[in-house]
XYZ file of C-alpha atoms in Angstrom:
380
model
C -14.115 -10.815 16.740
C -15.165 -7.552 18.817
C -16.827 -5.170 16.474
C -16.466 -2.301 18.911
C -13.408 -0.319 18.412
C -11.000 0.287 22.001
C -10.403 4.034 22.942
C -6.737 3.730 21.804
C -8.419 2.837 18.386
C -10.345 5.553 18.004
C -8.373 8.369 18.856
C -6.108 6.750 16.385
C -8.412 7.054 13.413
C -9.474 10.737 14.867
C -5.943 11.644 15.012
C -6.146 10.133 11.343
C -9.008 11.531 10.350
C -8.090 15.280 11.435
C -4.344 15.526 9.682
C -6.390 14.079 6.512
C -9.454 16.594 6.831
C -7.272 19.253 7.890
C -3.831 19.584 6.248
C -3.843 16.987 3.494
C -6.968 17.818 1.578
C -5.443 21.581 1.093
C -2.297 20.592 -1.499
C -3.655 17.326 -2.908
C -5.195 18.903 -6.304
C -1.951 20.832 -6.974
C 0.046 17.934 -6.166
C -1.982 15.523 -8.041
C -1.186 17.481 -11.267
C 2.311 18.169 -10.744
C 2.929 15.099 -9.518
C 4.516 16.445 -6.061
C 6.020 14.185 -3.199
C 4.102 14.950 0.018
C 7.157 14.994 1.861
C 6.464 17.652 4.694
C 3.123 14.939 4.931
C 4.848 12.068 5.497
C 7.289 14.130 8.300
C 3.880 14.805 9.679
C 3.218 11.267 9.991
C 5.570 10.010 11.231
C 5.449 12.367 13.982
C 1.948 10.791 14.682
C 3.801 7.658 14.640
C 2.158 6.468 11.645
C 5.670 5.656 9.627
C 5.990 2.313 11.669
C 2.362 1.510 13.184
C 2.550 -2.050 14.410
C 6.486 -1.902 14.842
C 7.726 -2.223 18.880
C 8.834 0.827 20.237
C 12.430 -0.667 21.149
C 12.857 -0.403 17.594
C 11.339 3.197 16.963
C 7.547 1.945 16.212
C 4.636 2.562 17.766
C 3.421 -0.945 18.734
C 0.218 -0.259 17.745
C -2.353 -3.051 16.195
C -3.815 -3.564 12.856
C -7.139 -3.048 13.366
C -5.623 0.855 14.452
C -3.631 0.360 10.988
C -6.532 -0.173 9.368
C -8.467 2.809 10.016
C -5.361 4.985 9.960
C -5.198 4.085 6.002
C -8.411 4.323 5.576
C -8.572 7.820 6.715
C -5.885 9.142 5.278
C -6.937 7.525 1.751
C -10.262 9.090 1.601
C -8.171 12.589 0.956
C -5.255 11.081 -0.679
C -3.990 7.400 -1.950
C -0.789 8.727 -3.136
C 0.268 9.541 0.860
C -1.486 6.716 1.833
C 0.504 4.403 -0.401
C 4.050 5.533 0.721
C 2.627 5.051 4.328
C 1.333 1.621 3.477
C 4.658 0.463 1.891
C 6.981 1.509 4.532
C 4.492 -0.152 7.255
C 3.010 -3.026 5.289
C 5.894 -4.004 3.673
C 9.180 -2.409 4.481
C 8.823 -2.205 8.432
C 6.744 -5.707 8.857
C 9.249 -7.568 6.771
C 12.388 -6.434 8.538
C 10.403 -6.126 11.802
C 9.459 -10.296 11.674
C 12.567 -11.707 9.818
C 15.359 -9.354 10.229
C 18.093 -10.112 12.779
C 18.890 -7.965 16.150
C 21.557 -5.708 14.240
C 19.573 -5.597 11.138
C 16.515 -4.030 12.628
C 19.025 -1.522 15.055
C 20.747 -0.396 11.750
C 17.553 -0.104 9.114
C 13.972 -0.639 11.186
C 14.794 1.761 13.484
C 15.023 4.822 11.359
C 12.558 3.634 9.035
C 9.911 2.850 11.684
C 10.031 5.957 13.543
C 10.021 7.999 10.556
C 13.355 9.444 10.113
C 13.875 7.361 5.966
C 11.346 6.036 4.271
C 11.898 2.289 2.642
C 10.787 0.464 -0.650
C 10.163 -2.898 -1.516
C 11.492 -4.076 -4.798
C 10.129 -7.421 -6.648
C 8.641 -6.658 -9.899
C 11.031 -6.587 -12.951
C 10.170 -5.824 -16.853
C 9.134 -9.705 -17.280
C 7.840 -10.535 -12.947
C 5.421 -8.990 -12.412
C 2.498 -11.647 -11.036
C 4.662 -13.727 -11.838
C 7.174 -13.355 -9.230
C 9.150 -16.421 -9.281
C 10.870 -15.289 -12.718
C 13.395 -13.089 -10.978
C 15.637 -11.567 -13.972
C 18.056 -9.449 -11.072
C 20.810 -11.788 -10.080
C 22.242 -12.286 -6.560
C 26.158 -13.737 -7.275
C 27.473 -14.883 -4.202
C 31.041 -13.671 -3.633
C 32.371 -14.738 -0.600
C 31.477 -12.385 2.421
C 29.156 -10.140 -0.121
C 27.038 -10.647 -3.408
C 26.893 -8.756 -6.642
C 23.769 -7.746 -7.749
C 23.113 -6.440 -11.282
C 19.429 -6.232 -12.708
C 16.746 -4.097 -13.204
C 13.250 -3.853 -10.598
C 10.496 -1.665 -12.310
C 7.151 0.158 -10.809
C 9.181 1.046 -7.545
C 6.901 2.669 -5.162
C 8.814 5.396 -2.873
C 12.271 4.409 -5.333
C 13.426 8.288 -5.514
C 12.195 9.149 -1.973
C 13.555 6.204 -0.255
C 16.970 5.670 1.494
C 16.862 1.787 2.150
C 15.633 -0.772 -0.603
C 14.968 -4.446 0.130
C 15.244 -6.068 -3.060
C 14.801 -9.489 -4.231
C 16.818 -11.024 -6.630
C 18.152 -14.720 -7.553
C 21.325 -16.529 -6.721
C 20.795 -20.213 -7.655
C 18.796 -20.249 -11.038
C 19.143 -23.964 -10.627
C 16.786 -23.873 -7.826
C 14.267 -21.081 -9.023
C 11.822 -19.574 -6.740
C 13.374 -21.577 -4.049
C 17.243 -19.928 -4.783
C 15.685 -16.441 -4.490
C 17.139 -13.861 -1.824
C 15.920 -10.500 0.012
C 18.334 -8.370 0.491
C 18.612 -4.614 2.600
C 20.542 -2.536 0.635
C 21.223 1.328 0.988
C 19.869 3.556 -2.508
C 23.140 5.348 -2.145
C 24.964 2.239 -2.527
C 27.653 2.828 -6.037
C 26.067 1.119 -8.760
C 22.374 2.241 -8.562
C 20.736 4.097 -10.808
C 16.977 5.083 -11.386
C 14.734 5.369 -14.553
C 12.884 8.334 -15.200
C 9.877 9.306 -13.014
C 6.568 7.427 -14.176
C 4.218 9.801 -15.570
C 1.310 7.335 -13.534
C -2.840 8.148 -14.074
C -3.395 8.070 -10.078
C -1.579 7.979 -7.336
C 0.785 10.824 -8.858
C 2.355 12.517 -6.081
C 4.195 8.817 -5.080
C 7.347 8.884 -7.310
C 7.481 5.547 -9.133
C 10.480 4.620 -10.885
C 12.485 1.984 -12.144
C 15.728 1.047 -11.045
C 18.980 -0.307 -11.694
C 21.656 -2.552 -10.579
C 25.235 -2.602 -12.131
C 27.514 -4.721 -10.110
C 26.185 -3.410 -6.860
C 28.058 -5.296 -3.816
C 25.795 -6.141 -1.543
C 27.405 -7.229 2.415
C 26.720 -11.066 3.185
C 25.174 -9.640 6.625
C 22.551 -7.539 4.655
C 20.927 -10.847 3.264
C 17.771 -11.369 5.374
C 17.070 -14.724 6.679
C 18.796 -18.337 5.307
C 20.270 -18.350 1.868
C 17.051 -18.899 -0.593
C 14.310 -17.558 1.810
C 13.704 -14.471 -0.473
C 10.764 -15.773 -1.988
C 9.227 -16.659 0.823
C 9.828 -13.715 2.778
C 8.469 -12.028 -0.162
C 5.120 -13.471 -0.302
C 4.811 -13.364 3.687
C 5.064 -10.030 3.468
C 2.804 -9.215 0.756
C 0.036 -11.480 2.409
C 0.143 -8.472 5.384
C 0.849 -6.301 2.973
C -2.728 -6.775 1.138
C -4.594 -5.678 4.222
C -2.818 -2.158 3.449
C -3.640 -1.750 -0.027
C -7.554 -2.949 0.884
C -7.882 -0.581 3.927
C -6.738 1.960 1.443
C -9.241 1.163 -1.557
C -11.913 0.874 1.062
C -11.004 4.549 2.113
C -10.857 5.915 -1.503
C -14.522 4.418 -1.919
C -15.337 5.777 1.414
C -14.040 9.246 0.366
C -16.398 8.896 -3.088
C -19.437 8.054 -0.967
C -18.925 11.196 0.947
C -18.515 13.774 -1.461
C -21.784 11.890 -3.770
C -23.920 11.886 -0.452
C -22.830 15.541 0.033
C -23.130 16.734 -3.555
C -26.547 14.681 -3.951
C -28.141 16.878 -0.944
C -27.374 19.779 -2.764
C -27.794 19.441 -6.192
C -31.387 19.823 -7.542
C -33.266 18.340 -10.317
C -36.784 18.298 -10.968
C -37.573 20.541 -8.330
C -35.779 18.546 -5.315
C -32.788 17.380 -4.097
C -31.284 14.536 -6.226
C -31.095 12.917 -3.286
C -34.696 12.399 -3.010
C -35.106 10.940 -6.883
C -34.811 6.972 -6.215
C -32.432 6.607 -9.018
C -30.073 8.208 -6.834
C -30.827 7.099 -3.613
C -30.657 3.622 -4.253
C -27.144 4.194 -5.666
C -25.997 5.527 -3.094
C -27.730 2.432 -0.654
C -25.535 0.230 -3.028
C -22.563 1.739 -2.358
C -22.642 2.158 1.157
C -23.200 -1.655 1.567
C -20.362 -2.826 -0.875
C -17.927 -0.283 1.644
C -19.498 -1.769 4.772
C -18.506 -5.636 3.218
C -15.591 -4.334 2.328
C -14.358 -2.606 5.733
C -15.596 -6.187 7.641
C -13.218 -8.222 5.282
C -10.831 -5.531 5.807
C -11.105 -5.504 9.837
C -11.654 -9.500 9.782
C -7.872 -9.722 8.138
C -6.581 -7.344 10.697
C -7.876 -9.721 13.505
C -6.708 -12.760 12.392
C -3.396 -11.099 11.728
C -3.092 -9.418 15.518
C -4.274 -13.007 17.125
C -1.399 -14.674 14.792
C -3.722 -16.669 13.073
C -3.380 -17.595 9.189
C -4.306 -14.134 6.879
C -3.178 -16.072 3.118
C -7.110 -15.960 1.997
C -8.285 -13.700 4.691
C -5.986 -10.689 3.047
C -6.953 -11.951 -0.427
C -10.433 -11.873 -0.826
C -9.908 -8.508 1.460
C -7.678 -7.012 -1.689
C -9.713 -8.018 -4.256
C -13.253 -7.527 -2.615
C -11.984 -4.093 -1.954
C -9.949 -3.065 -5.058
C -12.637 -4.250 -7.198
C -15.426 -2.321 -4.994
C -13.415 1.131 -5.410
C -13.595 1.106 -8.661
C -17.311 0.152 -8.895
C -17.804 2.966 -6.192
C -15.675 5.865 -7.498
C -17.106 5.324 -10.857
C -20.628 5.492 -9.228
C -19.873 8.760 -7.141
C -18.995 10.570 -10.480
C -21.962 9.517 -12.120
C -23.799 11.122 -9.558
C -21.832 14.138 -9.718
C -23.005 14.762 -13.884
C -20.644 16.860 -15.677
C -18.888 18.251 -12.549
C -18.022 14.652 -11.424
C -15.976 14.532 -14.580
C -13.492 18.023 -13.422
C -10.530 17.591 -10.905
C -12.447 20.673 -8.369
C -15.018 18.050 -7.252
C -12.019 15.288 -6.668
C -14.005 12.061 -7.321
C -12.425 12.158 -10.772
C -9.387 11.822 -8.864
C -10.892 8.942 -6.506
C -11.799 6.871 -9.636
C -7.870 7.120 -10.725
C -6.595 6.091 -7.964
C -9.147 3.319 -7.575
C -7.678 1.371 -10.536
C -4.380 0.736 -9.102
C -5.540 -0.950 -6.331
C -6.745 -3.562 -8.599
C -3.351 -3.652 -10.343
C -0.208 -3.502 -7.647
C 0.397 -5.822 -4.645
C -0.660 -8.590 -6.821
C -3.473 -8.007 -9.174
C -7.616 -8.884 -8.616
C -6.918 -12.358 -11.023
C -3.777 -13.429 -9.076
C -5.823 -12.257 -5.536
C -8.753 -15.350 -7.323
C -6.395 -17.652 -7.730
C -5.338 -17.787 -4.217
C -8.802 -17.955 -3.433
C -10.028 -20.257 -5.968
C -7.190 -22.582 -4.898
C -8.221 -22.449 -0.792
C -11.867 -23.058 -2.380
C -10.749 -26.098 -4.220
C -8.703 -27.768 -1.728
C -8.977 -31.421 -0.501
């Protein structure tokens, strides 16, 4: 693994880094209250071509690499996980799913638009009773003939308001159970679907979040992606690449912490100096900034295994969790150091901590990301 970032890279997380430093820090307090789609954000990325990162440009990506994915996140999370998250969904696990198991017309009709910006997509697996527990899948599938007839319910839908195309997984042969499970691509203006009411979330507020509904929605056989009962596995293939999204962006929300603590400790006095110079704080801050740099090598290591097409299943794992679990050790950290203003929405690391938690919580919790590794540890 090169450690040394190309050119292409770099101007990437600039480019990143700027739109971030520049035009997303401005709304992200009032929009964090109100709970505010960034929408005239996410048009901004997409112009950047950050919608569909590592999608080819036949189908409206930008074919670039994960490593460049990576640091785009990560940027763009040290302002603001809520725009990072609708980014990561449509690339991590919207655009990659269709992108490696969709057919020719499938990805003309839905990747296309959706990779180059134009809709946004969400994924839909968890359900009032799945949530790590995704082979319970409560939405039903019934096959009809040349389409299916879906009727359920999915709940915690990231982008579900927002979005225009949905790929949803949902069960046709009970019999079979996690093996009888199907992904489907189906269209939020489709008759039958309704959403709950917005989730009134601790972090991460300006993504909408709902729940949603299915009432004998008909579903065409053609939108069914991949062989009848590969929707489980799609499903977990796709969150395995979709973990290196949701670490890149709790590794930028810790990075984001450390630089407004570093800042804040240079200028806040105590005792007659800096707090920067008492040791207390000092060797906090030392802590922190090596529990980021593990973090962004397990982050980057995923990234390379995934761009040489090598196995990711632990790699993205112990990424996730490492990271997730870091953020929240991190964030809390930068608003200790911060006193009494680290605990008021101006200084933002208040902010940081909230949206820290949730990376421990969605795209399969810390516990499930241990078993996966506990089980690679304890294999023959």
């Amino acid at each position: 693994m090169d450690f040394e970032f190309s050119e292409e890279q770099l101007m990437i997380q600039q480019a990143a880094r700027d739109y971030a430093q520049r035009e997303l820090i401005q709304d992200v307090l009032e929009r964090d209250e109100k709970a505010i789609f960034p929408e005239k954000h996410i048009k901004n990325l997409a112009e950047l071509g950050f919608m569909g990162m590592m999608v080819d440009p036949e189908y409206g990506g930008s074919g670039m690499d994960t490593v460049s994915y990576v640091l785009a996140i990560e940027e763009i999370s040290k302002i603001d996980a809520s725009t990072s998250v609708i980014m990561s969904i449509n690339n991590s696990l919207v655009c990659f799913g269709l992108n490696k198991f969709g057919n020719k017309e499938q990805k003309q009709k839905y990747l296309t638009p959706l990779a180059s910006g134009q809709v946004i997509g969400a994924f839909l697996l968890s359900e009032p009773e799945a949530g790590s527990d995704a082979t319970h899948q409560h939405t039903t599938a019934e096959d009809k003939g040349d389409y299916y007839l879906l009727n359920g319910t999915k709940n915690w839908i990231s982008n579900a308001n927002s979005a225009s195309t949905y790929i949803v997984m949902a069960q046709t042969h009970p019999e079979k159970r996690h093996r009888g499970i199907n992904a489907f691509i189906i269209e939020k203006n489709t008759q039958g679907i309704s959403l709950g009411p917005h989730e009134d979330k601790m972090g991460m507020r300006s993504s909408d979040t709902h729940s949603v509904m299915f009432s004998d929605v008909k579903v065409p056989k053609e939108n069914r992606i991949g062989a009848d009962g590969f929707g489980f596995k799609f499903a977990m293939m796709v969150l395995e690449a979709g973990r290196i999204g949701i670490a890149s962006q709790a590794l930028g929300i810790a990075s984001g912490a450390l630089e407004r603590a570093t800042a804040y400790a240079k200028e806040r006095k105590a005792f007659g100096t800096e707090i920067a110079n008492h040791q207390a704080i000092a060797f906090k801050l030392a802590d922190m900034a090596v529990k980021i740099e593990n973090a962004r090598n397990l982050c980057l290591k995923a990234a390379w295994l995934k761009d040489n097409h090598k196995p990711i299943t632990v790699a993205s794992a112990m990424a996730k969790q490492y990271a997730a679990d870091m953020a929240m050790e991190v964030t809390t950290d930068a608003v200790q150091i911060h006193g009494g203003y680290g605990y008021v929405k101006e200084y933002h690391v208040e902010r940081l901590m909230r949206e820290a938690k949730l990376t421990q919580i969605y795209e399969g919790t810390s516990e499930v990301q241990k078993i996966v590794i506990s089980r690679d540890v304890l294999k023959d």
